[in-house]
Short mmCIF file of C-alpha atoms in Angstrom, two decimals:
data_model
loop_
_atom_site.label_atom_id
_atom_site.label_comp_id
_atom_site.label_asym_id
_atom_site.label_seq_id
_atom_site.Cartn_x
_atom_site.Cartn_y
_atom_site.Cartn_z
CA MET A 1 -6.48 20.15 8.51
CA ASN A 2 -6.00 22.14 11.68
CA ILE A 3 -8.60 21.23 14.32
CA PRO A 4 -8.75 23.41 17.43
CA ARG A 5 -7.56 21.53 20.52
CA LEU A 6 -10.87 21.87 22.38
CA ALA A 7 -12.88 20.57 19.40
CA PHE A 8 -10.47 17.65 19.04
CA ILE A 9 -10.76 16.73 22.73
CA CYS A 10 -14.58 16.96 22.53
CA ALA A 11 -14.61 14.70 19.49
CA ILE A 12 -12.38 12.13 21.23
CA LYS A 13 -14.52 12.26 24.39
CA THR A 14 -17.67 11.70 22.31
CA PHE A 15 -16.08 8.78 20.46
CA ILE A 16 -14.94 7.13 23.69
CA HIS A 17 -18.29 7.79 25.38
CA ILE A 18 -20.17 6.12 22.53
CA PHE A 19 -17.98 3.06 22.14
CA ILE A 20 -16.29 2.47 25.50
CA PRO A 21 -18.24 2.41 28.76
CA VAL A 22 -15.75 4.25 30.97
CA ASP A 23 -15.69 7.57 32.75
CA VAL A 24 -14.16 9.79 30.07
CA ASN A 25 -13.47 12.64 32.46
CA LYS A 26 -11.28 10.38 34.60
CA ILE A 27 -9.28 9.26 31.58
CA PHE A 28 -8.70 12.80 30.37
CA GLY A 29 -7.98 13.79 33.96
CA LEU A 30 -4.85 11.66 33.69
CA PHE A 31 -3.39 14.19 31.29
CA ASN A 32 -3.92 17.39 33.26
CA ASN A 33 -1.45 16.58 36.08
CA GLU A 34 -4.20 15.83 38.61
CA GLU A 35 -3.51 12.76 40.70
CA PRO A 36 -6.35 10.35 41.54
CA GLU A 37 -7.34 10.52 45.20
CA SER A 38 -6.17 7.03 46.17
CA LEU A 39 -4.11 4.07 45.05
CA ALA A 40 -7.32 2.09 44.55
CA GLU A 41 -8.63 4.82 42.24
CA LYS A 42 -5.37 4.74 40.24
CA ALA A 43 -5.68 0.96 39.89
CA ARG A 44 -9.31 1.23 38.77
CA ILE A 45 -8.43 3.81 36.10
CA ALA A 46 -5.54 1.65 34.88
CA ASP A 47 -7.85 -1.37 34.64
CA GLU A 48 -10.35 0.61 32.60
CA LEU A 49 -7.62 1.68 30.20
CA LEU A 50 -6.43 -1.91 29.80
CA ASN A 51 -9.93 -3.18 29.06
CA TYR A 52 -9.96 -1.51 25.64
CA LYS A 53 -8.69 -4.82 24.22
CA GLU A 54 -11.95 -6.42 25.30
CA HIS A 55 -14.09 -4.23 23.06
CA PRO A 56 -15.42 -5.14 19.60
CA LEU A 57 -13.98 -1.94 18.13
CA PHE A 58 -10.52 -3.16 19.01
CA TRP A 59 -11.20 -6.66 17.64
CA VAL A 60 -12.46 -5.52 14.24
CA GLY A 61 -9.79 -2.84 14.03
CA MET A 62 -7.02 -5.33 14.75
CA PHE A 63 -8.35 -7.76 12.14
CA LYS A 64 -8.43 -5.00 9.55
CA LYS A 65 -4.98 -3.67 10.47
CA LEU A 66 -3.33 -7.10 10.44
CA ILE A 67 -4.63 -8.02 7.00
CA HIS A 68 -3.87 -4.52 5.71
CA ASN A 69 -0.25 -4.79 6.84
CA HIS A 70 0.08 -8.38 5.64
CA LYS A 71 1.91 -7.63 2.39
CA THR A 72 4.35 -5.28 4.08
CA PHE A 73 4.99 -7.87 6.77
CA ASN A 74 5.66 -10.62 4.22
CA HIS A 75 7.92 -8.38 2.16
CA GLN A 76 10.00 -7.46 5.20
CA MET A 77 10.28 -11.09 6.29
CA ILE A 78 11.43 -12.19 2.85
CA GLN A 79 14.02 -9.40 2.76
CA PHE A 80 15.29 -10.36 6.19
CA PHE A 81 15.62 -14.06 5.42
CA SER A 82 17.08 -13.51 1.94
CA LYS A 83 20.05 -11.69 3.52
CA MET A 84 20.98 -14.68 5.65
CA GLU A 85 23.99 -16.73 4.67
CA GLU A 86 22.10 -19.97 5.06
CA GLU A 87 19.80 -20.62 2.14
CA LEU A 88 16.10 -20.80 2.96
CA ASP A 89 13.11 -21.57 0.83
CA LEU A 90 11.52 -18.12 0.54
CA TYR A 91 8.20 -19.68 -0.43
CA ASP A 92 8.11 -21.38 2.99
CA VAL A 93 8.97 -18.09 4.65
CA GLU A 94 6.11 -16.39 2.84
CA GLN A 95 3.74 -19.20 3.83
CA ALA A 96 4.83 -18.85 7.45
CA GLY A 97 4.12 -15.12 7.29
CA GLU A 98 0.64 -15.77 5.93
CA PHE A 99 0.01 -18.34 8.63
CA VAL A 100 0.97 -15.91 11.39
CA THR A 101 -0.99 -13.02 9.88
CA TYR A 102 -4.24 -14.81 9.14
CA ASN A 103 -4.32 -16.80 12.34
CA ARG A 104 -3.66 -13.74 14.47
CA ALA A 105 -6.31 -11.82 12.53
CA TRP A 106 -8.65 -14.76 13.13
CA TYR A 107 -7.95 -14.55 16.86
CA TRP A 108 -9.43 -11.05 16.94
CA ILE A 109 -12.31 -11.41 14.48
CA SER A 110 -13.44 -14.71 16.05
CA LYS A 111 -14.57 -12.73 19.10
CA VAL A 112 -17.09 -10.78 17.03
CA ASP A 113 -20.70 -11.94 17.37
CA THR A 114 -22.83 -10.55 14.54
CA GLN A 115 -25.91 -10.78 16.79
CA ASP A 116 -24.40 -8.53 19.48
CA ARG A 117 -25.21 -4.81 19.21
CA LYS A 118 -21.72 -3.60 20.22
CA CYS A 119 -20.16 -5.90 17.63
CA GLN A 120 -22.56 -4.65 14.98
CA ASP A 121 -21.66 -1.05 15.86
CA ALA A 122 -17.95 -1.89 15.55
CA ILE A 123 -18.51 -3.46 12.13
CA VAL A 124 -20.49 -0.40 11.04
CA HIS A 125 -17.66 1.83 12.24
CA TYR A 126 -15.00 -0.01 10.21
CA THR A 127 -17.09 -0.88 7.16
CA ASP A 128 -15.52 0.10 3.87
CA GLU A 129 -14.31 -1.60 0.70
CA PHE A 130 -11.06 -2.53 2.44
CA LEU A 131 -12.80 -4.48 5.22
CA GLU A 132 -14.90 -6.26 2.61
CA THR A 133 -11.76 -7.20 0.67
CA TYR A 134 -9.87 -8.32 3.77
CA LEU A 135 -12.75 -10.57 4.81
CA LYS A 136 -12.71 -12.12 1.33
CA PHE A 137 -8.94 -12.65 1.59
CA ALA A 138 -9.36 -14.37 4.96
CA ILE A 139 -12.17 -16.60 3.68
CA SER A 140 -10.03 -17.57 0.70
CA TYR A 141 -7.05 -18.31 2.95
CA PHE A 142 -9.02 -20.55 5.33
CA GLN A 143 -10.76 -22.32 2.44
CA GLU A 144 -7.34 -23.52 1.25
CA PHE A 145 -6.93 -25.35 4.56
CA GLU A 146 -10.56 -26.51 4.67
CA GLU A 147 -11.29 -24.58 7.86
CA TYR A 148 -14.92 -24.10 6.97
CA GLU A 149 -16.09 -23.13 10.47
CA LYS A 150 -13.86 -20.07 10.26
CA CYS A 151 -15.13 -19.35 6.75
CA ALA A 152 -18.73 -19.51 7.96
CA HIS A 153 -18.03 -17.01 10.75
CA LEU A 154 -16.20 -14.66 8.37
CA LYS A 155 -19.03 -15.00 5.82
CA LYS A 156 -21.58 -13.78 8.40
CA ILE A 157 -19.48 -10.68 8.97
CA LEU A 158 -18.90 -10.24 5.23
CA ASP A 159 -22.66 -10.41 4.59
CA LEU A 160 -23.23 -7.67 7.17
CA VAL A 161 -20.47 -5.51 5.66
CA GLN A 162 -21.84 -5.97 2.14
CA SER A 163 -25.37 -5.05 3.27
CA LEU A 164 -23.96 -1.86 4.80
CA LEU A 165 -22.08 -0.96 1.61
CA LYS A 166 -25.19 -1.13 -0.59
#
């Protein structure tokens, strides 16, 4: 699909304007070789760009991406450790990979408040069968360790996702 450059830039500006409360023109101004007027302005623009990690779109997206890449991550870890001269229990390596993946995914999704409008919009944006499945995987993982508070939080999000998929 070949999208004209102007249409692509307009689509990106619209997306950013809807989901991220920053001055889009200043961000895109960074790419047209125009320098901000002062050092303070440069610092403010840099801060705005760094704040993307404090947005629900980023949180839900990171959760989804981490779980999605989980199998690849585990496979690569097992390959790496199986090539070592010292013998390791590959089951333990796989368990360690799951621990890292699900707990890091939890770090991001735990920030989502299903009562907050921005969080709801982020969930709507990412809702598909994959997100539903990944939430179920995470609930199942945390149930094994009896971390029911995490399961309850994930279940609220799962219920919202399932209502959107109907």
